[in-house]
Amino acid sequence: MNDLTLKIPGFLQTSPWVNIFYLLAAVLFIVGLKGLAHPRTAVRGNLIGALGMLIAIVTALVGEHILQPWVIVAGLIVGSAIGAVLALKIQMTGMPQLVALFNGFGGLASLLVAGAEIGTKGSFASTQMTVSTAAAGLIGAVTFWGSLVAFAKLQGLISEKPLLFKGRHLLNIALGLVVILLGIWLVAKPDLVVVYWLLVVVSSVLGVFLVTPIGGADMPVVIALLNSYSGLAATATGFVLDNTVLIISGSLVGASGIILTKIMCKAMNRSLANVFFGVLGPQEDGPSADDVYAGKIKSTSAEEVAMLFDSARRVVFVPGYGMAVAQAQHAVRDLANLLEEKGITVEYAIHPVAGRMPGHMNVLLAEANVPYDKLKEMDEINPFFEQTDVAIVIGANDVVNPEARNNPQSPIAGMPILDVDKARTTVVIKRSLSPGFAGIPNPLFAQDNTLMLFGDGRAMILELIRAVKEG
Amino acid sequence: MFVLYLTIFVLAVFVGFEVITKVPPTLHTPLMSGSNAISGITIIGALIAAGAEMGSLASVLGFFALVSATINVVGGFLVTHRMLGMFRRKD
């Protein structure tokens, strides 16, 4: 047989140096992640993580038995080229789909490695190996296909709307049971590699059906969870290969994704199960758009808003996904600069689920050179809306809907929101009165102190800039 | 061995929770892309599989695993670096 088989219990047979360097890599990952605790130390943290990865790779090249250096060189060159092009070309607005795609590649790599190993070991595989191979196949395939569906939705290749059909829960349960049965079969007969690939195929279908019913605004939860899965897939592969650095690193990422998932769910007041299996939509007896809006909507103009700025001391921007779609972040920054020149305090209120992934708005505004200390979290800024002269909502809807606070029957009841309705004047920049993701009307738009500025986000902000300069 | 690995796994999850809860929301996107690059550690497994005997199925699978994992690692760290470079304080 080949050398691969001989060296698989690597922990026992290779020199201790290999594992000591793997440990060093794992420590660097932890130190690197610690650096992300503050924007000042984050760049260094990321570089420390990259150094850890480099050490791990060099250790594997030197310490593990590599028979075919050319295959390795080719793989590294092709992968590096694709990764670098994606990373350098992507626009900041496209970050959610890129992260989704990278999650997917992580899952794919794990399932392929597990498949290669079980194929080589066959009937010599231990129970630990077969069980973890099945786990790596399941998690890897769900991550890969789930991420591809998320990518397609975010990139606009398929509709962002939830794709629902009757009996999907039953189908998912059935697919899950089949995966478990195939897993048991693999553990019993590890030399039947075809069972593993069957398991991968069924898990792939499961991954697709788990993500297609999820709508655009729930994407932050999905991406965070898939991020976690990509880590857990690496951990499972670590159990397959008896490799501690994979186990440790994968667990770190798994924990990270789970924390983000929890934060996102909390910010929507929904459980994870509800995001994946529930349906968000207007209740039958809820108020209709006509009840809420009729005769109460005040449309405004850029000139009128510019006049509001003349007497304002404090302005807060409230961005949502619409700002990303309109690519309005640079225009918003220009307007903010103009207002600051007039002596107005400008801040930004960021809802945790604004956008399509955790921290999406922060990255967009950072790209537009907005200093990060002006971006305020929900809990931090909510008490200050009462002292805000003008709140400008651009491309956000459900996260500023007071129904969440006032109406216990509302589908979004209990979801923490930004209290923009408490500002002296609220300006909402929006194309139309169409509802947000939750599909319900927003009484904020009909409030006495709300002015609607109808139009494209970027175009309207540019109008405001012009009006402020002229006024 | 299994129990040892399980121990490492459980302890690492706790370390992960401790470290990640300290990351501020403003850095959540770089956290995702950066941690995602770290999950590309599967590249070690891919290297082992791709380095196997010529022509074996393992080395073919290993090659594709290596490409995927390398995209993940190189792209992940690079895009995170690019993003973090944009975060700045008030001048």
Coordinates of C-alpha atoms in Angstrom, one line a residue:
Chain A
M1 CA 0.0 0.0 0.0
N2 CA 1.1 3.5 0.0
D3 CA 2.8 5.7 2.6
L4 CA -0.4 7.5 3.4
T5 CA -1.8 4.4 5.2
L6 CA 1.4 4.0 7.2
K7 CA 1.5 7.4 8.6
I8 CA -2.2 8.0 9.4
P9 CA -1.9 7.7 13.2
G10 CA 0.3 10.7 12.7
F11 CA 0.1 11.7 16.3
L12 CA 2.0 8.6 17.3
Q13 CA 4.4 8.0 14.5
T14 CA 5.6 11.4 13.2
S15 CA 8.2 13.3 15.1
P16 CA 6.9 15.4 18.0
W17 CA 8.1 18.5 16.1
V18 CA 5.3 18.3 13.6
N19 CA 2.7 18.4 16.4
I20 CA 4.6 21.1 18.2
F21 CA 4.5 23.4 15.2
Y22 CA 0.8 22.5 14.7
L23 CA 0.2 23.6 18.3
L24 CA 2.1 26.9 17.6
A25 CA -0.2 27.5 14.6
A26 CA -3.3 26.9 16.8
V27 CA -2.0 29.3 19.4
L28 CA -1.4 31.9 16.7
F29 CA -5.0 31.5 15.5
I30 CA -6.3 32.2 19.0
V31 CA -3.9 35.2 19.5
G32 CA -5.0 36.5 16.1
L33 CA -8.7 36.2 16.9
K34 CA -8.0 38.0 20.2
G35 CA -6.7 40.9 18.1
L36 CA -10.1 41.3 16.5
A37 CA -11.4 42.6 19.9
H38 CA -10.5 46.1 18.7
P39 CA -10.2 47.8 15.3
R40 CA -6.8 49.1 16.3
T41 CA -5.3 45.7 16.8
A42 CA -7.4 43.8 14.2
V43 CA -5.1 44.2 11.3
R44 CA -2.2 42.7 13.3
G45 CA -4.5 40.0 14.6
N46 CA -5.4 38.9 11.0
L47 CA -1.8 38.9 10.0
I48 CA -0.9 36.7 13.1
G49 CA -3.7 34.3 12.0
A50 CA -2.2 34.2 8.5
L51 CA 1.2 33.5 9.9
G52 CA -0.3 30.6 11.9
M53 CA -1.7 29.2 8.7
L54 CA 1.6 29.6 6.9
I55 CA 3.4 27.7 9.7
A56 CA 0.8 25.0 9.6
I57 CA 1.2 24.6 5.8
V58 CA 5.0 24.5 5.9
T59 CA 4.9 22.0 8.7
A60 CA 2.6 19.8 6.7
L61 CA 4.8 20.1 3.6
V62 CA 7.9 19.2 5.5
G63 CA 6.6 16.9 8.2
E64 CA 4.0 14.9 6.4
H65 CA 4.9 12.4 3.7
I66 CA 4.4 14.2 0.4
L67 CA 5.0 11.9 -2.6
Q68 CA 3.8 14.3 -5.4
P69 CA 5.1 17.8 -4.9
W70 CA 3.8 18.9 -8.4
V71 CA 0.2 18.1 -7.6
I72 CA 0.6 20.2 -4.4
V73 CA 2.3 23.1 -6.2
A74 CA -0.4 23.1 -8.9
G75 CA -3.2 23.1 -6.3
L76 CA -1.7 25.9 -4.3
I77 CA -1.1 28.1 -7.4
V78 CA -4.6 27.6 -8.8
G79 CA -6.3 28.1 -5.4
S80 CA -4.2 31.1 -4.5
A81 CA -4.9 32.8 -7.8
I82 CA -8.7 32.3 -7.6
G83 CA -8.8 33.3 -3.9
A84 CA -6.7 36.4 -4.5
V85 CA -8.7 37.6 -7.5
L86 CA -12.0 37.1 -5.6
A87 CA -10.6 38.9 -2.5
L88 CA -9.2 41.9 -4.4
K89 CA -11.9 42.4 -7.0
I90 CA -15.0 42.1 -4.8
Q91 CA -16.9 45.3 -4.0
M92 CA -17.7 45.9 -0.4
T93 CA -21.4 45.6 -1.2
G94 CA -20.8 42.1 -2.4
M95 CA -19.1 41.0 0.8
P96 CA -22.0 38.8 2.0
Q97 CA -22.0 36.6 -1.1
L98 CA -18.2 36.4 -1.0
V99 CA -18.2 35.2 2.6
A100 CA -21.0 32.7 1.7
L101 CA -18.9 31.4 -1.1
F102 CA -15.7 31.0 1.0
N103 CA -17.8 29.2 3.6
G104 CA -18.8 26.8 0.9
F105 CA -15.3 26.1 -0.3
G106 CA -14.3 25.3 3.3
G107 CA -17.1 22.8 3.5
L108 CA -16.2 21.3 0.1
A109 CA -12.6 20.9 1.0
S110 CA -13.5 19.1 4.2
L111 CA -15.8 16.6 2.6
L112 CA -13.3 15.9 -0.2
V113 CA -10.5 15.2 2.3
A114 CA -12.8 12.9 4.3
G115 CA -13.7 11.1 1.1
A116 CA -10.1 10.7 0.1
E117 CA -9.2 9.3 3.5
I118 CA -12.0 6.8 3.8
G119 CA -11.2 5.6 0.3
T120 CA -7.6 5.0 1.2
K121 CA -8.2 3.4 4.6
G122 CA -11.3 1.3 3.7
S123 CA -11.8 -1.6 6.1
F124 CA -8.8 -0.5 8.2
A125 CA -10.7 2.5 9.4
S126 CA -11.5 2.8 13.1
T127 CA -14.9 3.6 14.4
Q128 CA -13.7 7.2 15.3
M129 CA -12.7 7.6 11.7
T130 CA -15.8 6.3 10.1
V131 CA -18.2 8.2 12.4
S132 CA -16.3 11.5 11.8
T133 CA -16.0 10.8 8.1
A134 CA -19.8 10.6 8.0
A135 CA -20.1 13.8 10.0
A136 CA -17.6 15.6 7.7
G137 CA -19.5 14.4 4.7
L138 CA -22.9 15.6 6.1
I139 CA -21.7 19.0 7.4
G140 CA -19.4 19.6 4.5
A141 CA -22.1 18.9 1.9
V142 CA -24.7 21.0 3.7
T143 CA -22.3 23.8 4.1
F144 CA -21.2 23.7 0.4
W145 CA -24.7 23.5 -1.1
G146 CA -26.3 25.7 1.5
S147 CA -23.6 28.3 0.8
L148 CA -24.1 28.1 -2.9
V149 CA -27.8 28.7 -2.6
A150 CA -27.1 31.7 -0.2
F151 CA -24.6 33.0 -2.7
A152 CA -27.0 32.7 -5.6
K153 CA -29.7 34.5 -3.6
L154 CA -27.4 37.3 -2.5
Q155 CA -25.9 37.7 -6.0
G156 CA -29.4 37.9 -7.4
L157 CA -29.0 34.8 -9.6
I158 CA -32.1 33.4 -8.0
S159 CA -34.9 35.1 -6.2
E160 CA -34.3 36.3 -2.6
K161 CA -37.8 35.4 -1.8
P162 CA -38.4 32.3 0.4
L163 CA -39.1 29.3 -1.8
L164 CA -41.8 27.4 0.0
F165 CA -43.7 24.3 -0.9
K166 CA -46.0 22.0 1.0
G167 CA -44.4 19.0 2.8
R168 CA -40.9 20.5 2.8
H169 CA -40.5 19.8 6.6
L170 CA -41.4 16.1 6.0
L171 CA -39.0 16.0 3.1
N172 CA -36.1 17.4 5.2
I173 CA -36.8 15.0 8.0
A174 CA -36.8 12.1 5.5
L175 CA -33.5 13.3 4.0
G176 CA -32.0 13.6 7.5
L177 CA -33.1 10.1 8.3
V178 CA -31.6 8.7 5.1
V179 CA -28.3 10.5 5.9
I180 CA -28.3 8.9 9.4
L181 CA -29.0 5.4 7.9
L182 CA -26.2 5.9 5.4
G183 CA -23.9 7.0 8.2
I184 CA -24.6 3.8 10.2
W185 CA -24.1 1.8 7.1
L186 CA -20.7 3.4 6.5
V187 CA -19.6 2.8 10.1
A188 CA -20.6 -0.9 9.6
K189 CA -18.9 -1.3 6.2
P190 CA -16.2 1.3 5.9
D191 CA -14.8 -0.3 2.7
L192 CA -18.0 0.6 0.8
V193 CA -16.8 4.0 -0.2
V194 CA -19.8 4.4 -2.4
V195 CA -21.9 4.7 0.7
Y196 CA -20.0 7.8 1.7
W197 CA -20.6 9.5 -1.6
L198 CA -24.3 8.6 -1.4
L199 CA -24.4 10.2 1.9
V200 CA -22.7 13.3 0.4
V201 CA -25.3 13.4 -2.4
V202 CA -28.3 13.2 0.0
S203 CA -26.7 15.7 2.3
S204 CA -26.3 18.0 -0.7
V205 CA -30.0 17.9 -1.4
L206 CA -30.7 18.6 2.2
G207 CA -28.3 21.6 2.2
V208 CA -30.2 23.0 -0.8
F209 CA -33.7 22.5 0.7
L210 CA -32.6 24.0 4.1
V211 CA -31.6 27.3 2.6
T212 CA -34.0 27.8 -0.3
P213 CA -37.0 28.6 2.0
I214 CA -35.0 31.4 3.7
G215 CA -35.6 34.9 2.6
G216 CA -33.1 37.7 2.0
A217 CA -33.4 39.5 5.3
D218 CA -32.7 36.3 7.2
M219 CA -29.4 35.8 5.4
P220 CA -27.3 37.2 8.3
V221 CA -28.5 34.2 10.4
V222 CA -27.8 31.7 7.6
I223 CA -24.4 33.0 6.7
A224 CA -23.4 33.1 10.4
L225 CA -24.6 29.5 10.8
L226 CA -22.9 28.3 7.7
N227 CA -19.7 30.0 8.9
S228 CA -20.0 27.8 12.0
Y229 CA -20.6 24.7 9.9
S230 CA -17.5 25.3 7.9
G231 CA -15.6 25.2 11.1
L232 CA -17.3 22.1 12.4
A233 CA -16.6 20.4 9.1
A234 CA -12.9 21.1 9.6
T235 CA -13.2 19.7 13.2
A236 CA -14.8 16.5 11.9
T237 CA -12.0 16.2 9.3
G238 CA -9.5 16.6 12.2
F239 CA -11.1 13.6 13.9
V240 CA -10.8 11.7 10.6
L241 CA -7.1 12.5 10.3
D242 CA -6.2 12.4 14.0
N243 CA -5.0 15.9 13.6
T244 CA -5.2 18.3 16.5
V245 CA -4.7 21.6 14.7
L246 CA -7.8 20.9 12.6
I247 CA -9.8 20.0 15.7
I248 CA -8.8 23.2 17.5
S249 CA -9.1 25.6 14.6
G250 CA -12.4 24.2 13.5
S251 CA -13.8 24.5 17.0
L252 CA -12.8 28.1 17.2
V253 CA -14.6 28.9 14.0
G254 CA -17.6 26.7 15.0
A255 CA -17.8 28.7 18.3
S256 CA -17.5 32.0 16.4
G257 CA -20.3 31.2 14.0
I258 CA -22.6 30.0 16.8
I259 CA -22.1 33.2 18.7
L260 CA -22.9 35.4 15.7
T261 CA -25.9 33.2 14.9
K262 CA -27.2 33.8 18.5
I263 CA -26.6 37.5 18.3
M264 CA -28.5 37.7 14.9
C265 CA -31.4 35.6 16.2
K266 CA -31.7 37.8 19.4
A267 CA -31.7 40.9 17.2
M268 CA -34.8 39.6 15.4
N269 CA -36.4 38.1 18.5
R270 CA -36.7 34.8 16.7
S271 CA -35.4 31.4 17.5
L272 CA -33.0 29.6 15.1
A273 CA -35.8 27.0 14.5
N274 CA -38.2 29.8 13.5
V275 CA -35.7 31.3 11.0
F276 CA -35.2 27.9 9.4
F277 CA -38.6 26.4 9.6
G278 CA -41.0 29.2 10.4
V279 CA -42.7 31.6 8.0
L280 CA -42.5 35.3 8.5
G281 CA -45.5 37.2 7.1
P282 CA -48.4 39.5 7.8
Q283 CA -51.1 38.1 10.1
E284 CA -54.5 37.8 8.6
D285 CA -56.2 40.3 10.8
G286 CA -53.3 42.8 10.9
P287 CA -53.8 46.3 9.7
S288 CA -53.7 46.8 6.0
A289 CA -51.4 49.4 4.3
D290 CA -54.4 51.5 3.5
D291 CA -55.5 51.7 7.2
V292 CA -52.1 52.7 8.3
Y293 CA -51.1 55.1 5.6
A294 CA -54.3 56.7 4.2
G295 CA -54.1 60.5 4.3
K296 CA -51.3 60.5 6.7
I297 CA -48.2 60.3 4.5
K298 CA -46.3 63.5 4.1
S299 CA -44.0 63.6 1.1
T300 CA -41.1 66.1 1.3
S301 CA -38.4 67.6 -0.9
A302 CA -34.7 67.9 -0.6
E303 CA -35.0 71.6 -0.1
E304 CA -37.4 71.2 2.8
V305 CA -35.0 68.7 4.5
A306 CA -32.1 71.0 3.9
M307 CA -34.0 73.7 5.8
L308 CA -34.5 71.3 8.7
F309 CA -30.7 70.9 8.8
D310 CA -30.4 74.7 9.3
S311 CA -31.8 74.5 12.8
A312 CA -30.4 71.0 13.6
R313 CA -27.7 70.3 16.1
R314 CA -27.8 66.5 15.9
V315 CA -28.4 64.3 12.9
V316 CA -28.4 60.5 12.9
F317 CA -28.3 58.3 9.8
V318 CA -30.0 54.9 10.0
P319 CA -28.8 52.7 7.1
G320 CA -30.3 49.4 6.0
Y321 CA -29.8 47.0 3.1
G322 CA -31.3 49.6 0.7
M323 CA -28.2 51.7 1.2
A324 CA -26.0 48.9 0.0
V325 CA -28.3 48.2 -3.0
A326 CA -28.2 51.9 -3.9
Q327 CA -24.4 52.1 -3.3
A328 CA -25.2 55.2 -1.4
Q329 CA -22.5 55.0 1.3
H330 CA -20.1 57.4 -0.3
A331 CA -22.9 60.0 -0.9
V332 CA -24.0 59.6 2.8
R333 CA -20.5 60.3 3.9
D334 CA -20.3 63.4 1.8
L335 CA -23.5 64.7 3.2
A336 CA -22.3 63.9 6.7
N337 CA -19.1 65.9 6.1
L338 CA -21.2 68.8 4.8
L339 CA -23.4 68.8 7.9
E340 CA -20.4 68.5 10.2
E341 CA -18.9 71.6 8.5
K342 CA -22.1 73.4 9.6
G343 CA -21.3 72.4 13.2
I344 CA -23.9 69.5 13.4
T345 CA -23.1 66.4 15.3
V346 CA -23.5 63.4 12.9
E347 CA -23.8 59.7 14.1
Y348 CA -24.9 56.5 12.5
A349 CA -27.3 54.0 14.2
I350 CA -26.5 50.4 13.2
H351 CA -29.1 47.6 13.8
P352 CA -27.4 44.2 14.3
V353 CA -29.4 42.7 11.4
A354 CA -29.2 45.7 9.0
G355 CA -27.9 44.4 5.7
R356 CA -27.3 40.8 4.6
M357 CA -24.6 39.7 7.1
P358 CA -23.4 40.6 10.6
G359 CA -21.5 43.9 10.4
H360 CA -22.5 44.6 6.8
M361 CA -23.3 48.3 7.3
N362 CA -20.1 48.8 9.3
V363 CA -17.9 47.6 6.5
L364 CA -19.7 49.7 3.9
L365 CA -19.4 52.8 5.9
A366 CA -15.8 52.1 6.7
E367 CA -15.2 51.8 3.0
A368 CA -16.7 55.3 2.6
N369 CA -14.1 56.5 5.2
V370 CA -16.6 57.0 8.0
P371 CA -14.7 56.7 11.3
Y372 CA -15.8 53.6 13.2
D373 CA -16.3 55.5 16.4
K374 CA -19.3 57.3 14.8
L375 CA -21.1 54.1 14.3
K376 CA -23.3 53.4 17.3
E377 CA -24.9 50.1 18.3
M378 CA -28.6 49.9 18.9
D379 CA -28.5 49.9 22.7
E380 CA -26.0 52.7 22.8
I381 CA -27.9 55.1 20.6
N382 CA -31.5 54.4 21.4
P383 CA -31.6 56.6 24.5
F384 CA -30.4 59.5 22.4
F385 CA -33.0 59.6 19.6
E386 CA -35.2 61.9 21.8
Q387 CA -32.3 64.4 21.6
T388 CA -31.9 63.9 17.8
D389 CA -33.2 66.7 15.6
V390 CA -33.2 64.8 12.3
A391 CA -33.0 61.0 11.9
I392 CA -32.5 60.0 8.3
V393 CA -33.6 56.4 7.5
I394 CA -32.0 55.2 4.3
G395 CA -33.0 51.7 3.0
A396 CA -34.2 50.3 6.4
N397 CA -37.7 49.3 7.2
D398 CA -38.5 46.5 9.6
V399 CA -35.7 47.4 12.0
V400 CA -37.3 50.9 12.5
N401 CA -40.9 49.7 12.7
P402 CA -42.5 50.8 16.0
E403 CA -45.0 47.9 15.7
A404 CA -42.3 45.7 17.1
R405 CA -42.6 47.7 20.3
N406 CA -46.2 48.6 20.4
N407 CA -48.2 45.8 18.9
P408 CA -47.9 42.4 20.6
Q409 CA -49.8 40.8 17.8
S410 CA -47.4 41.9 15.1
P411 CA -45.2 39.3 13.4
I412 CA -42.2 41.3 14.5
A413 CA -43.4 41.9 18.1
G414 CA -40.6 42.0 20.6
M415 CA -37.9 42.5 18.0
P416 CA -35.5 45.2 19.3
I417 CA -35.7 48.2 17.0
L418 CA -34.0 51.5 16.5
D419 CA -36.3 54.1 18.1
V420 CA -36.2 56.6 15.2
D421 CA -39.8 57.5 15.8
K422 CA -38.7 59.3 18.9
A423 CA -36.5 61.8 17.0
R424 CA -37.8 65.3 16.6
T425 CA -38.1 64.8 12.8
T426 CA -37.6 61.5 10.9
V427 CA -36.9 61.6 7.2
V428 CA -37.4 58.3 5.4
I429 CA -35.7 57.9 2.1
K430 CA -37.5 55.1 0.2
R431 CA -38.7 54.4 -3.3
S432 CA -42.2 53.7 -2.4
L433 CA -44.4 52.6 0.6
S434 CA -43.8 48.9 -0.2
P435 CA -43.4 46.8 2.9
G436 CA -40.1 45.3 4.2
F437 CA -39.2 41.7 4.6
A438 CA -41.8 41.1 7.2
G439 CA -44.5 42.2 4.7
I440 CA -46.3 44.5 7.1
P441 CA -47.0 48.3 6.9
N442 CA -44.8 50.6 9.0
P443 CA -46.7 53.1 11.1
L444 CA -43.5 55.1 11.3
F445 CA -44.1 56.4 7.8
A446 CA -47.5 57.8 8.8
Q447 CA -46.3 59.5 12.0
D448 CA -46.8 63.3 12.4
N449 CA -43.1 63.9 12.6
T450 CA -42.1 61.7 9.7
L451 CA -41.4 63.1 6.2
M452 CA -41.1 60.7 3.3
L453 CA -38.4 61.5 0.7
F454 CA -39.4 59.2 -2.2
G455 CA -36.7 58.1 -4.6
D456 CA -33.5 56.1 -5.0
G457 CA -31.3 56.3 -2.0
R458 CA -28.2 57.6 -3.7
A459 CA -30.0 60.0 -5.9
M460 CA -31.9 61.5 -3.0
I461 CA -28.8 61.9 -0.8
L462 CA -27.1 63.7 -3.8
E463 CA -30.2 65.9 -4.0
L464 CA -29.8 66.7 -0.3
I465 CA -26.1 67.6 -0.8
R466 CA -27.0 70.0 -3.6
A467 CA -29.8 71.5 -1.6
V468 CA -27.6 72.0 1.5
K469 CA -24.9 73.6 -0.6
E470 CA -27.4 76.0 -2.2
G471 CA -29.2 76.8 1.0
Chain B
M1 CA -7.2 8.6 21.6
F2 CA -10.8 9.6 20.9
V3 CA -11.4 10.9 24.4
L4 CA -8.2 13.0 24.2
Y5 CA -9.4 14.6 20.9
L6 CA -12.8 15.1 22.4
T7 CA -11.2 16.9 25.3
I8 CA -9.2 19.1 23.0
F9 CA -12.4 19.8 21.0
V10 CA -14.5 20.8 24.0
L11 CA -11.8 23.0 25.5
A12 CA -11.2 24.7 22.2
V13 CA -14.9 25.5 21.9
F14 CA -14.7 27.2 25.3
V15 CA -11.6 29.2 24.3
G16 CA -13.5 30.2 21.1
F17 CA -16.5 31.4 23.0
E18 CA -14.3 33.5 25.4
V19 CA -12.3 35.1 22.6
I20 CA -15.1 35.7 20.2
T21 CA -17.5 37.3 22.6
K22 CA -15.0 40.1 23.0
V23 CA -15.2 41.0 19.3
P24 CA -17.3 44.2 18.8
P25 CA -20.3 44.2 16.4
T26 CA -18.5 46.7 14.1
L27 CA -15.9 44.0 13.3
H28 CA -18.4 41.1 12.8
T29 CA -17.9 41.0 9.0
P30 CA -14.1 40.8 9.2
L31 CA -14.6 38.3 12.0
M32 CA -16.6 36.0 9.7
S33 CA -14.2 36.3 6.8
G34 CA -11.2 35.9 9.1
S35 CA -12.5 33.0 11.0
N36 CA -13.5 31.5 7.7
A37 CA -9.9 31.7 6.5
I38 CA -9.0 29.8 9.7
S39 CA -11.5 27.1 8.9
G40 CA -9.4 26.6 5.7
I41 CA -7.0 24.7 8.0
T42 CA -8.5 21.7 6.2
I43 CA -5.8 22.6 3.8
I44 CA -3.5 20.4 5.9
G45 CA -5.7 17.4 5.2
A46 CA -5.8 18.4 1.6
L47 CA -2.0 18.5 1.4
I48 CA -1.8 15.0 2.9
A49 CA -4.4 13.6 0.5
A50 CA -3.1 15.4 -2.6
G51 CA 0.5 14.3 -1.8
A52 CA -0.6 10.6 -2.0
E53 CA 0.4 8.1 -4.7
M54 CA 0.2 9.3 -8.3
G55 CA -3.1 8.6 -10.1
S56 CA -4.9 7.3 -7.0
L57 CA -8.4 8.6 -6.4
A58 CA -7.2 10.1 -3.1
S59 CA -4.7 12.4 -4.9
V60 CA -7.4 13.5 -7.4
L61 CA -9.8 14.3 -4.5
G62 CA -6.9 15.8 -2.6
F63 CA -6.1 18.1 -5.5
F64 CA -9.6 19.5 -5.6
A65 CA -9.7 19.7 -1.8
L66 CA -6.4 21.6 -2.0
V67 CA -7.7 24.1 -4.5
S68 CA -10.9 24.7 -2.5
A69 CA -9.0 25.1 0.8
T70 CA -6.4 27.4 -0.7
I71 CA -9.2 29.7 -2.1
N72 CA -10.6 29.7 1.4
V73 CA -7.3 30.5 3.1
V74 CA -5.8 33.0 0.6
G75 CA -9.0 34.7 -0.2
G76 CA -10.2 34.8 3.4
F77 CA -7.1 36.4 4.9
L78 CA -6.7 38.8 2.0
V79 CA -10.2 40.1 2.0
T80 CA -10.1 40.4 5.8
H81 CA -6.9 42.4 5.5
R82 CA -8.5 44.6 2.8
M83 CA -11.6 45.3 4.9
L84 CA -9.7 45.9 8.2
G85 CA -7.5 48.5 6.4
M86 CA -10.7 50.6 5.9
F87 CA -11.6 50.9 9.6
R88 CA -10.2 54.2 10.9
R89 CA -10.7 56.5 13.7
K90 CA -11.7 60.2 13.7
D91 CA -8.7 62.2 12.4

